[in-house]
């Protein structure tokens, strides 16, 4: 600070900065600003503070909601010690307190805060241990009952050099929980009934509560408690006092729900709350303390731990065995291990996709499994495959994702602003108008990460994000994850790549069978195993699969330093909530989700011109093929009453089978190619029925259009009967052909939901089409054959030929199967309105049954907590 310049200390949300007169300071929501204020009422670049030569000056840069001093809106004003400035609202907007200099205050110009938070708010420290001076033994050590192999380390603990520092987990069950804990609640890891606390953190802010006063919570500025979080509805909930002095929380029909101790209360329902209860609204939690309401905002700096996770499959086989580890906030953790070591199972257990049979997962001292419905909003998961539609542009893909994940009352401008923030943060703004398919592998992975960052998750899990990438892209992706952790998130990545492990804070090595072989700083891992390369370590895992790697780990001093405190706490037996309680609410109404899904699916198909061309060419070609049969063979009765039209059945066969093939080809790949996208979106509250119905509607319209093309070409050169049963014959038969296409499309969806890979769809599609040819009833006599006739009832083509046959009176148009019994006619071809209606009804009913089957089969590809 220059001579004669009064030192000025700025305080905001418990953090302090000492200002330097040689530079100006930008205030706003811009992540690149000097003082980032995450509040919807604050503009992107709201104001600046600078030394004006005579005094400190704050200048408003045309902000939307204004800058206030003593309740008056100002544009430029001299400020000093004792001044209080509110941003965005004159009474309860973010408050900047100015005072004289205090020792150790944080200077934004410096990279390291000296006193950014009070001691209670400091996170557990992470310091890497110094590399060990020697390996854990010499080359003579080998597993018991195994031949010696050069390079295997011995395991005498007394020879180990104890690391100097490590992650020291706080005491469990107390205020700290596993790391600097967030809001806890009954059953969140502490003793049942213990007062819920914010761990070692201080509340972000507090609000005075008065009896008889109603305090509304929401995103809109007219609320008494404004929560600037796009996960929160505009009018979300309200606190009210009861006549006996107690308080209750009422949900105001919010989209993402209101939670008490992690459990959702019914929409528009109420719940009594006391001093031991935690109320969750978006990323904010509230609790009553005396006459005030404390608020804690989860900004991303959370700790995370797993305790004694065990997963058992049918037959009693354990594929994950007693896994425990704990990490502090703002950490990057890598998980590596050979195939069969349970990495994917561990990821599902940590995210709540497939809860472990035994053990706890603690999110900032809160039990993830018990409070999954609330906490799932704060967890991001990037699967190995891209979770976006590659046919869309980057911006459009994020637009539809934001539409599905944010509350239904979120304005378009709010969603666009959040998308722009994420694109800038990940340096994707220059690629936003490019199609995802045109991006490099590393850029596509960034887009997948961007999609998850839309909702500001505090925990981000990634499954093999560098798979298939070259070393340069591998490094870029890992550096991206390092940056996400440094920005205030906890990141866990499962990877096969070991080239960039050094930038991680902790490394978890899984051994064959699903147990922990090592957990600690990555630079000490190879020394722990006694090898110089990871290839040697993985070879050892393969050669000695039955060795007790977990026992060796637990007998080491590394275990004592990095995992013993976490492992020593026995996993508590908790009563799991019902599936209904664990299932998150839908961010939007069913109709809103359906409309968004229809628009997205239409955009995806419209961007694929090759698909659109094929959808027109395929029915046109089939229609032309049917015209190959000479036009003299019409579909009406022959001129001579004693003659038959021998080609009528063949013409109908070609048209029906062609429609079967077209309809099923439309849909046979549509579910399998979106399986990863569906699984992730289902975990965020996507409605299964809305997703399925969007496919049915869009594909149904395409199929109906194809049916019209097919019939138009196939019937145009043919002579048809003068009258139909209830409408012109061409229209009647076209309706039946379209119904056949719809039912075949539903069969295609069944196939798509059954198979595990896209390659398996084509053989099943061909088999389906061939079976339809055989059982139409026009190649040989089907009726009157026990077993065969009943099996044919399951075939859509049988009922489609019956429907068109009723219109044409095909029983009398085609030669009889038995000339000696000309009156032995196929009953489904009866020329009557009732029979025609019955045939069409059964045809559509088969399609409905297929839809029910698809809905049931989709459950297999959902997180367990979402299955009904």
PDB file of C-alpha atoms in Angstrom, residues 370-474:
ATOM      1  CA  UNK A 370     -30.562 -41.774   2.755  1.00  0.00           C
ATOM      2  CA  UNK A 371     -30.665 -38.291   1.252  1.00  0.00           C
ATOM      3  CA  UNK A 372     -30.177 -39.165  -2.405  1.00  0.00           C
ATOM      4  CA  UNK A 373     -33.304 -37.359  -3.590  1.00  0.00           C
ATOM      5  CA  UNK A 374     -31.830 -34.041  -2.440  1.00  0.00           C
ATOM      6  CA  UNK A 375     -28.108 -34.602  -2.875  1.00  0.00           C
ATOM      7  CA  UNK A 376     -28.337 -36.086  -6.390  1.00  0.00           C
ATOM      8  CA  UNK A 377     -28.749 -32.488  -7.656  1.00  0.00           C
ATOM      9  CA  UNK A 378     -25.218 -31.748  -6.431  1.00  0.00           C
ATOM     10  CA  UNK A 379     -23.557 -34.717  -8.138  1.00  0.00           C
ATOM     11  CA  UNK A 380     -22.400 -34.739 -11.737  1.00  0.00           C
ATOM     12  CA  UNK A 381     -21.533 -37.916 -13.628  1.00  0.00           C
ATOM     13  CA  UNK A 382     -19.767 -38.051 -16.987  1.00  0.00           C
ATOM     14  CA  UNK A 383     -19.931 -41.645 -18.342  1.00  0.00           C
ATOM     15  CA  UNK A 384     -17.324 -43.086 -20.668  1.00  0.00           C
ATOM     16  CA  UNK A 385     -19.581 -42.560 -23.687  1.00  0.00           C
ATOM     17  CA  UNK A 386     -20.697 -39.060 -24.603  1.00  0.00           C
ATOM     18  CA  UNK A 387     -23.960 -38.020 -22.948  1.00  0.00           C
ATOM     19  CA  UNK A 388     -25.109 -35.778 -25.763  1.00  0.00           C
ATOM     20  CA  UNK A 389     -26.496 -36.004 -29.260  1.00  0.00           C
ATOM     21  CA  UNK A 390     -23.618 -35.670 -31.679  1.00  0.00           C
ATOM     22  CA  UNK A 391     -25.871 -34.423 -34.493  1.00  0.00           C
ATOM     23  CA  UNK A 392     -26.621 -31.179 -32.627  1.00  0.00           C
ATOM     24  CA  UNK A 393     -24.429 -28.124 -32.230  1.00  0.00           C
ATOM     25  CA  UNK A 394     -22.721 -27.635 -28.882  1.00  0.00           C
ATOM     26  CA  UNK A 395     -25.009 -24.783 -27.902  1.00  0.00           C
ATOM     27  CA  UNK A 396     -28.190 -26.565 -28.956  1.00  0.00           C
ATOM     28  CA  UNK A 397     -27.202 -29.743 -27.095  1.00  0.00           C
ATOM     29  CA  UNK A 398     -26.637 -27.733 -23.903  1.00  0.00           C
ATOM     30  CA  UNK A 399     -29.852 -25.818 -24.502  1.00  0.00           C
ATOM     31  CA  UNK A 400     -32.009 -28.950 -24.447  1.00  0.00           C
ATOM     32  CA  UNK A 401     -30.096 -30.356 -21.473  1.00  0.00           C
ATOM     33  CA  UNK A 402     -30.690 -27.141 -19.536  1.00  0.00           C
ATOM     34  CA  UNK A 403     -34.359 -27.188 -20.510  1.00  0.00           C
ATOM     35  CA  UNK A 404     -34.735 -30.695 -19.041  1.00  0.00           C
ATOM     36  CA  UNK A 405     -32.701 -30.141 -15.876  1.00  0.00           C
ATOM     37  CA  UNK A 406     -33.735 -26.679 -14.744  1.00  0.00           C
ATOM     38  CA  UNK A 407     -37.147 -25.920 -13.222  1.00  0.00           C
ATOM     39  CA  UNK A 408     -39.989 -25.334 -15.612  1.00  0.00           C
ATOM     40  CA  UNK A 409     -40.294 -21.665 -14.567  1.00  0.00           C
ATOM     41  CA  UNK A 410     -36.705 -20.857 -15.570  1.00  0.00           C
ATOM     42  CA  UNK A 411     -36.650 -18.071 -18.136  1.00  0.00           C
ATOM     43  CA  UNK A 412     -34.943 -18.603 -21.471  1.00  0.00           C
ATOM     44  CA  UNK A 413     -32.540 -15.754 -20.691  1.00  0.00           C
ATOM     45  CA  UNK A 414     -31.513 -17.412 -17.424  1.00  0.00           C
ATOM     46  CA  UNK A 415     -30.734 -20.687 -19.143  1.00  0.00           C
ATOM     47  CA  UNK A 416     -28.826 -18.934 -21.909  1.00  0.00           C
ATOM     48  CA  UNK A 417     -26.771 -16.982 -19.374  1.00  0.00           C
ATOM     49  CA  UNK A 418     -25.801 -20.174 -17.535  1.00  0.00           C
ATOM     50  CA  UNK A 419     -24.884 -21.905 -20.793  1.00  0.00           C
ATOM     51  CA  UNK A 420     -22.657 -18.965 -21.744  1.00  0.00           C
ATOM     52  CA  UNK A 421     -20.935 -19.087 -18.341  1.00  0.00           C
ATOM     53  CA  UNK A 422     -20.139 -22.778 -18.690  1.00  0.00           C
ATOM     54  CA  UNK A 423     -18.928 -22.410 -22.280  1.00  0.00           C
ATOM     55  CA  UNK A 424     -16.552 -19.634 -21.233  1.00  0.00           C
ATOM     56  CA  UNK A 425     -15.324 -21.567 -18.211  1.00  0.00           C
ATOM     57  CA  UNK A 426     -14.403 -24.599 -20.330  1.00  0.00           C
ATOM     58  CA  UNK A 427     -13.167 -22.506 -23.273  1.00  0.00           C
ATOM     59  CA  UNK A 428     -15.838 -23.894 -25.568  1.00  0.00           C
ATOM     60  CA  UNK A 429     -17.368 -20.574 -26.583  1.00  0.00           C
ATOM     61  CA  UNK A 430     -15.427 -20.587 -29.858  1.00  0.00           C
ATOM     62  CA  UNK A 431     -16.909 -24.015 -30.701  1.00  0.00           C
ATOM     63  CA  UNK A 432     -20.497 -23.379 -29.624  1.00  0.00           C
ATOM     64  CA  UNK A 433     -21.939 -23.333 -33.159  1.00  0.00           C
ATOM     65  CA  UNK A 434     -20.101 -26.459 -34.276  1.00  0.00           C
ATOM     66  CA  UNK A 435     -21.733 -29.852 -34.392  1.00  0.00           C
ATOM     67  CA  UNK A 436     -20.565 -32.141 -31.640  1.00  0.00           C
ATOM     68  CA  UNK A 437     -19.599 -34.780 -34.178  1.00  0.00           C
ATOM     69  CA  UNK A 438     -17.104 -32.359 -35.774  1.00  0.00           C
ATOM     70  CA  UNK A 439     -15.164 -31.823 -32.521  1.00  0.00           C
ATOM     71  CA  UNK A 440     -12.067 -33.705 -31.452  1.00  0.00           C
ATOM     72  CA  UNK A 441     -12.304 -36.386 -28.766  1.00  0.00           C
ATOM     73  CA  UNK A 442     -10.988 -34.074 -26.074  1.00  0.00           C
ATOM     74  CA  UNK A 443     -13.384 -31.286 -27.060  1.00  0.00           C
ATOM     75  CA  UNK A 444     -16.347 -33.684 -27.010  1.00  0.00           C
ATOM     76  CA  UNK A 445     -15.382 -34.714 -23.496  1.00  0.00           C
ATOM     77  CA  UNK A 446     -15.321 -31.051 -22.523  1.00  0.00           C
ATOM     78  CA  UNK A 447     -18.867 -30.681 -23.857  1.00  0.00           C
ATOM     79  CA  UNK A 448     -19.963 -33.664 -21.742  1.00  0.00           C
ATOM     80  CA  UNK A 449     -18.388 -32.012 -18.709  1.00  0.00           C
ATOM     81  CA  UNK A 450     -20.075 -28.718 -19.634  1.00  0.00           C
ATOM     82  CA  UNK A 451     -23.443 -30.449 -19.678  1.00  0.00           C
ATOM     83  CA  UNK A 452     -22.894 -31.635 -16.095  1.00  0.00           C
ATOM     84  CA  UNK A 453     -21.622 -28.232 -14.932  1.00  0.00           C
ATOM     85  CA  UNK A 454     -24.891 -26.555 -15.902  1.00  0.00           C
ATOM     86  CA  UNK A 455     -26.403 -27.394 -12.513  1.00  0.00           C
ATOM     87  CA  UNK A 456     -23.217 -26.459 -10.581  1.00  0.00           C
ATOM     88  CA  UNK A 457     -22.491 -29.856  -9.023  1.00  0.00           C
ATOM     89  CA  UNK A 458     -20.133 -29.970  -6.063  1.00  0.00           C
ATOM     90  CA  UNK A 459     -19.040 -33.532  -6.800  1.00  0.00           C
ATOM     91  CA  UNK A 460     -18.100 -34.632 -10.311  1.00  0.00           C
ATOM     92  CA  UNK A 461     -17.449 -38.261 -11.229  1.00  0.00           C
ATOM     93  CA  UNK A 462     -15.945 -39.262 -14.570  1.00  0.00           C
ATOM     94  CA  UNK A 463     -15.691 -42.764 -15.997  1.00  0.00           C
ATOM     95  CA  UNK A 464     -12.751 -43.240 -18.369  1.00  0.00           C
ATOM     96  CA  UNK A 465     -12.805 -39.672 -19.775  1.00  0.00           C
ATOM     97  CA  UNK A 466      -9.482 -40.202 -21.591  1.00  0.00           C
ATOM     98  CA  UNK A 467     -10.386 -43.520 -23.209  1.00  0.00           C
ATOM     99  CA  UNK A 468      -9.407 -43.473 -26.868  1.00  0.00           C
ATOM    100  CA  UNK A 469      -7.608 -40.128 -26.655  1.00  0.00           C
ATOM    101  CA  UNK A 470      -4.027 -39.499 -27.701  1.00  0.00           C
ATOM    102  CA  UNK A 471      -1.472 -38.498 -25.028  1.00  0.00           C
ATOM    103  CA  UNK A 472      -1.885 -34.802 -25.747  1.00  0.00           C
ATOM    104  CA  UNK A 473      -5.658 -34.895 -25.349  1.00  0.00           C
ATOM    105  CA  UNK A 474      -5.209 -37.120 -22.301  1.00  0.00           C
TER     106      UNK A 474
END
